[in-house]
Tab-separated table of C-alpha atoms and ligand atoms in Angstrom:
chain	number	residue	atom	x	y	z
A	1	UNK	CA	161.009	-20.190	24.769
A	2	UNK	CA	164.335	-20.670	23.079
A	3	UNK	CA	164.767	-19.356	19.580
A	4	UNK	CA	166.378	-21.464	16.853
A	5	UNK	CA	169.478	-22.996	18.298
A	6	UNK	CA	172.441	-21.318	16.701
A	7	UNK	CA	175.416	-23.376	15.664
A	8	UNK	CA	177.904	-21.115	17.401
A	9	UNK	CA	176.589	-20.322	20.875
A	10	UNK	CA	174.520	-22.774	22.910
A	11	UNK	CA	171.100	-21.282	23.637
A	12	UNK	CA	169.624	-21.619	27.074
A	13	UNK	CA	165.918	-21.565	27.836
A	14	UNK	CA	164.406	-19.144	30.342
A	15	UNK	CA	163.874	-22.075	32.726
A	16	UNK	CA	167.519	-23.140	32.500
A	17	UNK	CA	168.643	-19.532	33.032
A	18	UNK	CA	166.444	-19.255	36.136
A	19	UNK	CA	168.045	-22.373	37.571
A	20	UNK	CA	171.551	-21.112	36.898
A	21	UNK	CA	170.666	-17.722	38.417
A	22	UNK	CA	169.295	-19.390	41.597
A	23	UNK	CA	172.153	-21.893	41.889
A	24	UNK	CA	174.657	-19.038	41.743
A	25	UNK	CA	172.778	-17.086	44.420
A	26	UNK	CA	172.513	-20.086	46.747
A	27	UNK	CA	176.218	-20.910	46.349
A	28	UNK	CA	177.150	-17.281	47.044
A	29	UNK	CA	174.997	-17.277	50.170
A	30	UNK	CA	175.691	-20.726	51.615
A	31	UNK	CA	178.883	-21.863	49.922
A	32	UNK	CA	177.138	-24.863	48.333
A	33	UNK	CA	173.835	-25.805	46.647
A	34	UNK	CA	171.925	-29.037	46.957
A	35	UNK	CA	168.780	-30.155	45.158
A	36	UNK	CA	166.608	-29.393	48.207
A	37	UNK	CA	167.982	-25.819	48.404
A	38	UNK	CA	167.034	-25.127	44.807
A	39	UNK	CA	163.642	-26.837	45.166
A	40	UNK	CA	162.925	-24.547	48.148
A	41	UNK	CA	164.008	-21.422	46.259
A	42	UNK	CA	161.982	-22.184	43.144
A	43	UNK	CA	159.090	-23.780	45.085
A	44	UNK	CA	159.014	-26.925	42.966
A	45	UNK	CA	159.493	-30.617	43.711
A	46	UNK	CA	162.926	-32.150	44.250
A	47	UNK	CA	162.168	-34.606	41.447
A	48	UNK	CA	161.711	-31.791	38.910
A	49	UNK	CA	164.833	-30.062	40.161
A	50	UNK	CA	166.848	-33.275	39.854
A	51	UNK	CA	165.792	-33.847	36.258
A	52	UNK	CA	166.588	-30.248	35.286
A	53	UNK	CA	169.966	-30.394	37.046
A	54	UNK	CA	170.799	-33.616	35.191
A	55	UNK	CA	169.904	-31.903	31.938
A	56	UNK	CA	172.108	-28.914	32.790
A	57	UNK	CA	174.885	-31.352	33.672
A	58	UNK	CA	174.543	-33.039	30.283
A	59	UNK	CA	174.696	-29.625	28.617
A	60	UNK	CA	177.906	-28.832	30.486
A	61	UNK	CA	176.467	-25.958	32.530
A	62	UNK	CA	176.430	-27.641	35.940
A	63	UNK	CA	178.413	-30.411	37.594
A	64	UNK	CA	176.110	-32.526	39.694
A	65	UNK	CA	177.014	-35.212	42.191
A	66	UNK	CA	174.162	-36.950	43.901
A	67	UNK	CA	175.362	-36.593	47.492
A	68	UNK	CA	177.546	-33.516	47.189
A	69	UNK	CA	175.233	-31.163	45.386
A	70	UNK	CA	176.103	-29.043	42.364
A	71	UNK	CA	178.554	-26.462	41.136
A	72	UNK	CA	178.416	-24.250	38.050
A	73	UNK	CA	180.900	-24.982	35.283
A	74	UNK	CA	182.691	-22.066	33.624
A	75	UNK	CA	179.987	-21.932	30.923
A	76	UNK	CA	177.209	-22.140	33.534
A	77	UNK	CA	178.820	-19.374	35.567
A	78	UNK	CA	178.959	-17.168	32.458
A	79	UNK	CA	175.229	-17.588	31.777
A	80	UNK	CA	174.372	-17.029	35.462
A	81	UNK	CA	176.490	-13.869	35.573
A	82	UNK	CA	174.886	-12.509	32.427
A	83	UNK	CA	171.399	-13.027	33.857
A	84	UNK	CA	172.369	-11.549	37.243
A	85	UNK	CA	173.839	-8.498	35.501
A	86	UNK	CA	170.687	-8.042	33.421
A	87	UNK	CA	168.548	-8.493	36.522
A	88	UNK	CA	170.431	-5.708	38.290
A	89	UNK	CA	170.451	-3.311	35.389
A	90	UNK	CA	166.790	-3.807	34.437
A	91	UNK	CA	165.752	-3.359	38.084
A	92	UNK	CA	167.714	-0.119	38.237
A	93	UNK	CA	166.193	1.061	34.939
A	94	UNK	CA	162.587	0.433	36.035
A	95	UNK	CA	163.267	2.055	39.434
A	96	UNK	CA	164.525	5.139	37.599
A	97	UNK	CA	161.113	5.297	35.931
A	98	UNK	CA	159.411	4.886	39.319
A	99	UNK	CA	157.600	1.676	38.393
A	100	UNK	CA	156.060	0.059	41.519
A	101	UNK	CA	158.403	-2.496	43.164
A	102	UNK	CA	155.958	-5.413	42.749
A	103	UNK	CA	155.736	-4.840	39.002
A	104	UNK	CA	159.500	-4.429	38.780
A	105	UNK	CA	160.272	-7.867	40.188
A	106	UNK	CA	157.715	-9.622	37.952
A	107	UNK	CA	158.735	-7.684	34.837
A	108	UNK	CA	162.455	-8.157	35.397
A	109	UNK	CA	162.116	-11.927	35.861
A	110	UNK	CA	160.547	-12.080	32.382
A	111	UNK	CA	162.592	-9.424	30.599
A	112	UNK	CA	165.996	-10.697	31.715
A	113	UNK	CA	165.509	-13.830	29.588
A	114	UNK	CA	163.830	-12.354	26.570
A	115	UNK	CA	165.682	-9.328	25.297
A	116	UNK	CA	168.424	-9.386	22.707
A	117	UNK	CA	171.953	-8.210	23.454
A	118	UNK	CA	171.337	-5.092	21.331
A	119	UNK	CA	168.156	-4.106	23.138
A	120	UNK	CA	169.928	-4.663	26.418
A	121	UNK	CA	172.778	-2.362	25.400
A	122	UNK	CA	170.280	0.317	24.349
A	123	UNK	CA	168.515	0.090	27.716
A	124	UNK	CA	171.890	0.261	29.435
A	125	UNK	CA	172.742	3.458	27.537
A	126	UNK	CA	169.320	4.962	28.207
A	127	UNK	CA	169.642	4.144	31.871
A	128	UNK	CA	173.013	5.891	32.057
A	129	UNK	CA	171.561	8.911	30.259
A	130	UNK	CA	168.619	9.151	32.648
A	131	UNK	CA	170.981	8.940	35.632
A	132	UNK	CA	172.971	11.839	34.227
A	133	UNK	CA	169.925	13.915	33.232
A	134	UNK	CA	167.416	14.080	36.097
A	135	UNK	CA	165.272	16.571	34.156
A	136	UNK	CA	164.886	14.116	31.271
A	137	UNK	CA	164.013	11.429	33.768
A	138	UNK	CA	161.238	13.578	35.333
A	139	UNK	CA	159.902	14.442	31.884
A	140	UNK	CA	159.638	10.732	30.965
A	141	UNK	CA	157.903	9.888	34.237
A	142	UNK	CA	155.440	12.742	33.762
A	143	UNK	CA	154.730	11.740	30.157
A	144	UNK	CA	154.183	8.098	31.140
A	145	UNK	CA	151.660	9.133	33.772
A	146	UNK	CA	149.760	11.625	31.600
A	147	UNK	CA	146.379	10.426	30.330
A	148	UNK	CA	146.475	9.207	26.719
A	149	UNK	CA	145.046	11.457	24.044
A	150	UNK	CA	144.323	8.750	21.438
B	201	ZN	ZN1	166.332	-12.658	37.848
């Protein structure tokens, strides 16, 4: 869920971010995105997709034309890029810790929308550190797998 809307930067909900992320992927893959492409990707009805796309259009994140499909505006592209970047980095981070792939995809889809910029930067730094220090990485993995002593 969105936090309090701030006066300076428009806040996007997790659902809106997911749409923008998918729209960007579909456009990169096919060169265009129509309502039925997005409905297929997100496995939801075309009617729900249409109403969300109209909302994103009103918010200035997408430009939607009924028969031509949709494109991301500059602002929409920025949000989509931020989410895609987070998706990549968080996936890499959890892979470093040898989390099972199935958990990684579920966790990343949630985390990418819900962490603050500061937390993200800390994870980014930690990720870099673990790449540079394989022994630290093994120690963390071993500690995470050790039975708890509570
Ligand atoms: Zn994602």
